[in-house]
């Protein structure tokens, strides 16, 4: 793993847990403790984390990590989830996408599907999103109509939230919505770090005929600050095949259909 990839992975690990010590992070990323200390010091210089005795915590100015620092971590699992999610989308659908790395991966799969790329007088797909980075990536695709909610931008997650976002979502209907989560717990359901993001994500799910929560298996068992919902708003949970069978049954018992995506051969 190259240094920038390792630092990306460290930031996402820290984003998921809030606090890590040197030995824990070194073991997770398979490097020496000395290397991990150097990486933590470099990220502290960029004010992306705060060093503590023996480890690090998230910077006081950041509850979440910039999406540009999160691409490398668990990319194989995220791509597997994205491929499975994209198979649920049909030509002509209105698709809701919350912010996040997994939903960004879904957007990329949809953008490159041949049936959506065909030339024609009308767009073949409509994407409704509150994610600035997803809208930016898809805006160059003429056969995909992009509807970006208004709102106040979070500099760390690149998501738009607040009354303007909610006003737009209340006026539209969505065929299928894919909502990312920072934590996915059988009892709490999907959770995120920020209450404003949770509110917008839930509303997007409620405006959809079918709402799907997407999260790789590392998020399972995690509980973050703000609850989005479980079977009260979602009917399906797509994760990767790292999810244990017993855990899948727990979600199923709560009323969620669980899809465990297997990475494609060669990944």
mmCIF file of C-alpha atoms in Angstrom:
data_model
loop_
_atom_site.group_PDB
_atom_site.id
_atom_site.type_symbol
_atom_site.label_atom_id
_atom_site.label_comp_id
_atom_site.label_asym_id
_atom_site.label_seq_id
_atom_site.Cartn_x
_atom_site.Cartn_y
_atom_site.Cartn_z
ATOM 1 C CA UNK A 1 0.000 0.000 0.000
ATOM 2 C CA UNK A 2 1.415 3.370 -1.031
ATOM 3 C CA UNK A 3 1.754 6.108 1.553
ATOM 4 C CA UNK A 4 -1.148 8.247 0.321
ATOM 5 C CA UNK A 5 -3.383 5.151 0.210
ATOM 6 C CA UNK A 6 -2.305 4.225 3.735
ATOM 7 C CA UNK A 7 -3.059 7.722 5.007
ATOM 8 C CA UNK A 8 -6.462 7.628 3.301
ATOM 9 C CA UNK A 9 -7.189 4.323 5.013
ATOM 10 C CA UNK A 10 -6.045 5.709 8.371
ATOM 11 C CA UNK A 11 -8.385 8.680 8.019
ATOM 12 C CA UNK A 12 -11.353 6.491 7.241
ATOM 13 C CA UNK A 13 -10.521 4.155 10.110
ATOM 14 C CA UNK A 14 -10.420 7.185 12.368
ATOM 15 C CA UNK A 15 -13.663 8.474 10.883
ATOM 16 C CA UNK A 16 -15.408 5.197 11.677
ATOM 17 C CA UNK A 17 -14.077 4.857 15.227
ATOM 18 C CA UNK A 18 -13.451 8.442 16.298
ATOM 19 C CA UNK A 19 -10.251 7.466 18.125
ATOM 20 C CA UNK A 20 -7.448 4.968 17.427
ATOM 21 C CA UNK A 21 -4.152 4.169 19.086
ATOM 22 C CA UNK A 22 -0.914 3.643 17.221
ATOM 23 C CA UNK A 23 -0.715 -0.122 17.719
ATOM 24 C CA UNK A 24 -4.361 -0.653 16.741
ATOM 25 C CA UNK A 25 -3.976 1.364 13.532
ATOM 26 C CA UNK A 26 -0.625 -0.236 12.674
ATOM 27 C CA UNK A 27 -2.170 -3.708 12.995
ATOM 28 C CA UNK A 28 -5.224 -2.778 10.929
ATOM 29 C CA UNK A 29 -3.108 -1.321 8.114
ATOM 30 C CA UNK A 30 -0.280 -3.878 8.405
ATOM 31 C CA UNK A 31 2.584 -1.436 8.975
ATOM 32 C CA UNK A 32 5.040 -0.801 11.786
ATOM 33 C CA UNK A 33 4.191 1.377 14.750
ATOM 34 C CA UNK A 34 6.968 3.786 13.726
ATOM 35 C CA UNK A 35 5.427 4.201 10.261
ATOM 36 C CA UNK A 36 2.012 4.796 11.796
ATOM 37 C CA UNK A 37 3.385 7.490 14.123
ATOM 38 C CA UNK A 38 4.910 9.299 11.136
ATOM 39 C CA UNK A 39 1.627 9.114 9.226
ATOM 40 C CA UNK A 40 -0.328 10.433 12.198
ATOM 41 C CA UNK A 41 2.139 13.287 12.650
ATOM 42 C CA UNK A 42 1.858 14.220 8.948
ATOM 43 C CA UNK A 43 -1.945 14.253 9.100
ATOM 44 C CA UNK A 44 -1.846 16.263 12.310
ATOM 45 C CA UNK A 45 0.248 18.872 10.489
ATOM 46 C CA UNK A 46 -2.599 19.113 7.946
ATOM 47 C CA UNK A 47 -5.096 19.490 10.824
ATOM 48 C CA UNK A 48 -6.961 16.372 9.692
ATOM 49 C CA UNK A 49 -6.499 14.676 13.058
ATOM 50 C CA UNK A 50 -5.345 15.541 16.558
ATOM 51 C CA UNK A 51 -2.529 13.554 18.112
ATOM 52 C CA UNK A 52 -3.063 12.109 21.548
ATOM 53 C CA UNK A 53 -0.751 10.217 23.821
ATOM 54 C CA UNK A 54 -0.352 6.931 22.005
ATOM 55 C CA UNK A 55 -2.759 7.617 19.170
ATOM 56 C CA UNK A 56 -5.065 10.120 17.497
ATOM 57 C CA UNK A 57 -8.624 11.459 17.453
ATOM 58 C CA UNK A 58 -10.562 13.285 14.779
ATOM 59 C CA UNK A 59 -9.723 16.948 14.480
ATOM 60 C CA UNK A 60 -12.088 19.134 16.470
ATOM 61 C CA UNK A 61 -13.070 20.878 13.233
ATOM 62 C CA UNK A 62 -14.139 17.680 11.465
ATOM 63 C CA UNK A 63 -16.880 15.214 12.342
ATOM 64 C CA UNK A 64 -16.429 13.437 9.001
ATOM 65 C CA UNK A 65 -13.666 13.072 6.455
ATOM 66 C CA UNK A 66 -13.357 14.758 3.084
ATOM 67 C CA UNK A 67 -14.512 12.272 0.476
ATOM 68 C CA UNK A 68 -11.260 12.697 -1.443
ATOM 69 C CA UNK A 69 -9.450 11.010 1.472
ATOM 70 C CA UNK A 70 -11.764 7.999 1.505
ATOM 71 C CA UNK A 71 -11.558 6.463 -1.968
ATOM 72 C CA UNK A 72 -8.927 3.813 -1.311
ATOM 73 C CA UNK A 73 -10.291 2.143 1.825
ATOM 74 C CA UNK A 74 -12.286 -1.067 1.183
ATOM 75 C CA UNK A 75 -12.699 -0.108 -2.467
ATOM 76 C CA UNK A 76 -13.241 -3.725 -3.565
ATOM 77 C CA UNK A 77 -16.141 -4.157 -1.144
ATOM 78 C CA UNK A 78 -17.672 -0.820 -2.082
ATOM 79 C CA UNK A 79 -17.486 -1.664 -5.770
ATOM 80 C CA UNK A 80 -19.208 -4.999 -5.125
ATOM 81 C CA UNK A 81 -22.015 -3.202 -3.305
ATOM 82 C CA UNK A 82 -22.221 -0.619 -6.100
ATOM 83 C CA UNK A 83 -22.488 -3.275 -8.801
ATOM 84 C CA UNK A 84 -25.310 -5.029 -6.938
ATOM 85 C CA UNK A 85 -27.148 -1.756 -6.346
ATOM 86 C CA UNK A 86 -26.878 -0.642 -9.968
ATOM 87 C CA UNK A 87 -28.537 -3.870 -11.121
ATOM 88 C CA UNK A 88 -31.727 -2.729 -9.371
ATOM 89 C CA UNK A 89 -31.973 0.384 -11.566
ATOM 90 C CA UNK A 90 -33.973 0.347 -14.790
ATOM 91 C CA UNK A 91 -33.871 2.696 -17.743
ATOM 92 C CA UNK A 92 -36.070 5.738 -17.118
ATOM 93 C CA UNK A 93 -35.836 5.507 -13.324
ATOM 94 C CA UNK A 94 -35.490 8.446 -10.978
ATOM 95 C CA UNK A 95 -32.680 7.469 -8.604
ATOM 96 C CA UNK A 96 -31.898 9.126 -5.282
ATOM 97 C CA UNK A 97 -28.287 9.107 -4.079
ATOM 98 C CA UNK A 98 -27.159 10.428 -0.720
ATOM 99 C CA UNK A 99 -23.548 11.461 -0.238
ATOM 100 C CA UNK A 100 -20.778 9.031 0.617
ATOM 101 C CA UNK A 101 -18.129 6.843 -0.954
ATOM 102 C CA UNK A 102 -20.413 3.866 -1.566
ATOM 103 C CA UNK A 103 -23.100 5.960 -3.248
ATOM 104 C CA UNK A 104 -20.382 7.668 -5.293
ATOM 105 C CA UNK A 105 -19.322 4.212 -6.464
ATOM 106 C CA UNK A 106 -22.945 3.501 -7.443
ATOM 107 C CA UNK A 107 -23.047 6.752 -9.432
ATOM 108 C CA UNK A 108 -19.923 5.719 -11.348
ATOM 109 C CA UNK A 109 -21.366 2.319 -12.230
ATOM 110 C CA UNK A 110 -24.604 3.900 -13.444
ATOM 111 C CA UNK A 111 -22.692 6.480 -15.474
ATOM 112 C CA UNK A 112 -20.860 3.791 -17.414
ATOM 113 C CA UNK A 113 -23.762 1.415 -18.061
ATOM 114 C CA UNK A 114 -24.141 1.065 -21.849
ATOM 115 C CA UNK A 115 -27.947 1.298 -21.784
ATOM 116 C CA UNK A 116 -27.751 4.670 -20.051
ATOM 117 C CA UNK A 117 -25.000 5.982 -22.349
ATOM 118 C CA UNK A 118 -26.886 5.547 -25.621
ATOM 119 C CA UNK A 119 -27.533 8.735 -27.567
ATOM 120 C CA UNK A 120 -31.120 9.954 -27.611
ATOM 121 C CA UNK A 121 -33.319 13.027 -27.415
ATOM 122 C CA UNK A 122 -34.121 12.514 -23.726
ATOM 123 C CA UNK A 123 -32.061 11.473 -20.689
ATOM 124 C CA UNK A 124 -32.249 7.770 -19.897
ATOM 125 C CA UNK A 125 -31.889 8.257 -16.151
ATOM 126 C CA UNK A 126 -32.556 10.967 -13.573
ATOM 127 C CA UNK A 127 -30.301 11.263 -10.524
ATOM 128 C CA UNK A 128 -31.491 13.237 -7.502
ATOM 129 C CA UNK A 129 -28.667 13.896 -5.060
ATOM 130 C CA UNK A 130 -27.569 16.186 -2.256
ATOM 131 C CA UNK A 131 -23.932 15.287 -2.940
ATOM 132 C CA UNK A 132 -21.802 17.939 -4.623
ATOM 133 C CA UNK A 133 -19.155 15.477 -5.773
ATOM 134 C CA UNK A 134 -21.693 13.076 -7.336
ATOM 135 C CA UNK A 135 -23.386 15.951 -9.185
ATOM 136 C CA UNK A 136 -19.983 17.195 -10.366
ATOM 137 C CA UNK A 137 -18.979 13.788 -11.728
ATOM 138 C CA UNK A 138 -22.273 13.125 -13.510
ATOM 139 C CA UNK A 139 -22.875 16.606 -14.913
ATOM 140 C CA UNK A 140 -20.759 15.778 -17.973
ATOM 141 C CA UNK A 141 -23.040 12.847 -18.871
ATOM 142 C CA UNK A 142 -25.661 14.245 -21.280
ATOM 143 C CA UNK A 143 -27.878 11.157 -21.074
ATOM 144 C CA UNK A 144 -28.261 11.481 -17.293
ATOM 145 C CA UNK A 145 -30.387 14.264 -15.864
ATOM 146 C CA UNK A 146 -28.978 15.632 -12.614
ATOM 147 C CA UNK A 147 -31.201 17.206 -9.967
ATOM 148 C CA UNK A 148 -29.120 18.702 -7.158
ATOM 149 C CA UNK A 149 -30.956 19.662 -4.001
ATOM 150 C CA UNK A 150 -30.215 23.066 -2.579
ATOM 151 C CA UNK A 151 -28.903 23.510 0.916
ATOM 152 C CA UNK A 152 -25.879 24.322 3.004
ATOM 153 C CA UNK A 153 -22.717 22.418 2.055
ATOM 154 C CA UNK A 154 -20.710 20.498 4.620
ATOM 155 C CA UNK A 155 -17.056 20.976 3.726
ATOM 156 C CA UNK A 156 -16.106 17.539 4.998
ATOM 157 C CA UNK A 157 -18.774 15.326 3.454
ATOM 158 C CA UNK A 158 -19.684 17.509 0.432
ATOM 159 C CA UNK A 159 -23.375 17.001 1.248
ATOM 160 C CA UNK A 160 -26.076 19.662 1.082
ATOM 161 C CA UNK A 161 -28.407 19.779 4.074
ATOM 162 C CA UNK A 162 -30.969 22.035 5.686
ATOM 163 C CA UNK A 163 -34.385 23.509 4.797
ATOM 164 C CA UNK A 164 -33.564 24.137 1.121
ATOM 165 C CA UNK A 165 -32.647 20.473 0.613
ATOM 166 C CA UNK A 166 -35.799 19.364 2.375
ATOM 167 C CA UNK A 167 -37.980 21.744 0.335
ATOM 168 C CA UNK A 168 -36.787 20.202 -2.946
ATOM 169 C CA UNK A 169 -37.155 16.622 -1.727
ATOM 170 C CA UNK A 170 -40.688 17.242 -0.491
ATOM 171 C CA UNK A 171 -41.757 18.178 -4.026
ATOM 172 C CA UNK A 172 -40.494 15.140 -5.926
ATOM 173 C CA UNK A 173 -41.043 11.399 -6.300
ATOM 174 C CA UNK A 174 -38.162 8.916 -6.563
ATOM 175 C CA UNK A 175 -38.283 5.362 -7.909
ATOM 176 C CA UNK A 176 -35.361 3.979 -5.923
ATOM 177 C CA UNK A 177 -33.070 5.667 -3.384
ATOM 178 C CA UNK A 178 -29.654 4.466 -2.260
ATOM 179 C CA UNK A 179 -28.680 5.860 1.130
ATOM 180 C CA UNK A 180 -25.195 5.484 2.574
ATOM 181 C CA UNK A 181 -24.521 4.964 6.276
ATOM 182 C CA UNK A 182 -21.560 5.370 8.607
ATOM 183 C CA UNK A 183 -22.981 2.692 10.868
ATOM 184 C CA UNK A 184 -25.444 -0.167 10.393
ATOM 185 C CA UNK A 185 -26.712 -1.869 13.522
ATOM 186 C CA UNK A 186 -29.515 -4.484 13.723
ATOM 187 C CA UNK A 187 -31.252 -2.561 16.520
ATOM 188 C CA UNK A 188 -30.510 1.064 15.558
ATOM 189 C CA UNK A 189 -30.576 0.640 11.807
ATOM 190 C CA UNK A 190 -28.639 3.088 9.628
ATOM 191 C CA UNK A 191 -26.827 5.914 11.398
ATOM 192 C CA UNK A 192 -24.590 8.821 10.360
ATOM 193 C CA UNK A 193 -22.410 11.316 12.193
ATOM 194 C CA UNK A 194 -24.551 14.419 11.703
ATOM 195 C CA UNK A 195 -28.221 14.994 12.528
ATOM 196 C CA UNK A 196 -28.803 17.325 9.570
ATOM 197 C CA UNK A 197 -27.507 14.704 7.144
ATOM 198 C CA UNK A 198 -29.636 12.061 8.851
ATOM 199 C CA UNK A 199 -32.757 14.167 8.342
ATOM 200 C CA UNK A 200 -32.112 14.743 4.624
ATOM 201 C CA UNK A 201 -31.154 11.090 4.062
ATOM 202 C CA UNK A 202 -34.332 9.880 5.746
ATOM 203 C CA UNK A 203 -36.480 12.267 3.742
ATOM 204 C CA UNK A 204 -34.875 11.088 0.494
ATOM 205 C CA UNK A 205 -35.644 7.498 1.493
ATOM 206 C CA UNK A 206 -39.238 8.382 2.362
ATOM 207 C CA UNK A 207 -39.776 10.014 -1.043
ATOM 208 C CA UNK A 208 -38.776 6.796 -2.813
ATOM 209 C CA UNK A 209 -40.960 3.865 -3.843
ATOM 210 C CA UNK A 210 -38.058 1.658 -2.807
ATOM 211 C CA UNK A 211 -35.364 2.694 -0.339
ATOM 212 C CA UNK A 212 -32.085 0.801 -0.041
ATOM 213 C CA UNK A 213 -29.382 1.346 2.553
ATOM 214 C CA UNK A 214 -25.863 0.612 1.267
ATOM 215 C CA UNK A 215 -22.812 0.032 3.456
ATOM 216 C CA UNK A 216 -19.814 -2.278 3.341
ATOM 217 C CA UNK A 217 -19.519 -4.888 6.079
ATOM 218 C CA UNK A 218 -17.030 -2.837 8.132
ATOM 219 C CA UNK A 219 -19.951 -0.548 9.056
ATOM 220 C CA UNK A 220 -22.021 -3.389 10.528
ATOM 221 C CA UNK A 221 -22.320 -3.186 14.313
ATOM 222 C CA UNK A 222 -21.292 0.479 14.359
ATOM 223 C CA UNK A 223 -23.599 3.080 15.905
ATOM 224 C CA UNK A 224 -23.107 6.737 15.038
ATOM 225 C CA UNK A 225 -24.723 9.814 16.530
ATOM 226 C CA UNK A 226 -27.781 10.338 14.318
ATOM 227 C CA UNK A 227 -30.275 7.666 13.275
ATOM 228 C CA UNK A 228 -31.597 7.550 9.707
ATOM 229 C CA UNK A 229 -33.862 4.515 10.081
ATOM 230 C CA UNK A 230 -34.231 0.779 9.529
ATOM 231 C CA UNK A 231 -37.201 -1.194 8.184
ATOM 232 C CA UNK A 232 -39.433 1.784 8.929
ATOM 233 C CA UNK A 233 -37.972 3.476 5.822
ATOM 234 C CA UNK A 234 -35.785 0.868 4.097
ATOM 235 C CA UNK A 235 -36.796 -2.446 2.559
ATOM 236 C CA UNK A 236 -33.320 -3.623 1.491
ATOM 237 C CA UNK A 237 -29.785 -3.549 2.882
ATOM 238 C CA UNK A 238 -26.935 -4.144 0.422
ATOM 239 C CA UNK A 239 -23.536 -4.981 1.888
ATOM 240 C CA UNK A 240 -20.603 -7.193 0.872
ATOM 241 C CA UNK A 241 -20.108 -10.873 1.584
ATOM 242 C CA UNK A 242 -17.936 -10.080 4.595
ATOM 243 C CA UNK A 243 -21.164 -9.793 6.588
ATOM 244 C CA UNK A 244 -21.628 -12.807 8.853
ATOM 245 C CA UNK A 245 -24.629 -15.044 8.240
ATOM 246 C CA UNK A 246 -25.889 -14.633 11.808
ATOM 247 C CA UNK A 247 -25.792 -10.848 11.446
ATOM 248 C CA UNK A 248 -27.655 -11.020 8.147
ATOM 249 C CA UNK A 249 -30.384 -13.010 9.883
ATOM 250 C CA UNK A 250 -30.645 -10.325 12.569
ATOM 251 C CA UNK A 251 -31.340 -7.688 9.919
ATOM 252 C CA UNK A 252 -33.775 -10.015 8.145
ATOM 253 C CA UNK A 253 -35.631 -10.601 11.421
ATOM 254 C CA UNK A 254 -36.031 -6.823 11.685
ATOM 255 C CA UNK A 255 -37.733 -6.734 8.281
ATOM 256 C CA UNK A 256 -34.850 -5.914 5.942
ATOM 257 C CA UNK A 257 -34.010 -7.919 2.857
ATOM 258 C CA UNK A 258 -30.228 -8.387 2.957
ATOM 259 C CA UNK A 259 -28.133 -8.670 -0.195
ATOM 260 C CA UNK A 260 -24.500 -9.683 0.354
ATOM 261 C CA UNK A 261 -22.564 -8.781 -2.793
ATOM 262 C CA UNK A 262 -19.566 -10.848 -3.773
ATOM 263 C CA UNK A 263 -16.622 -9.018 -5.407
ATOM 264 C CA UNK A 264 -16.158 -9.964 -9.023
ATOM 265 C CA UNK A 265 -13.363 -12.331 -10.014
ATOM 266 C CA UNK A 266 -9.929 -10.743 -10.106
ATOM 267 C CA UNK A 267 -10.715 -7.981 -7.576
#
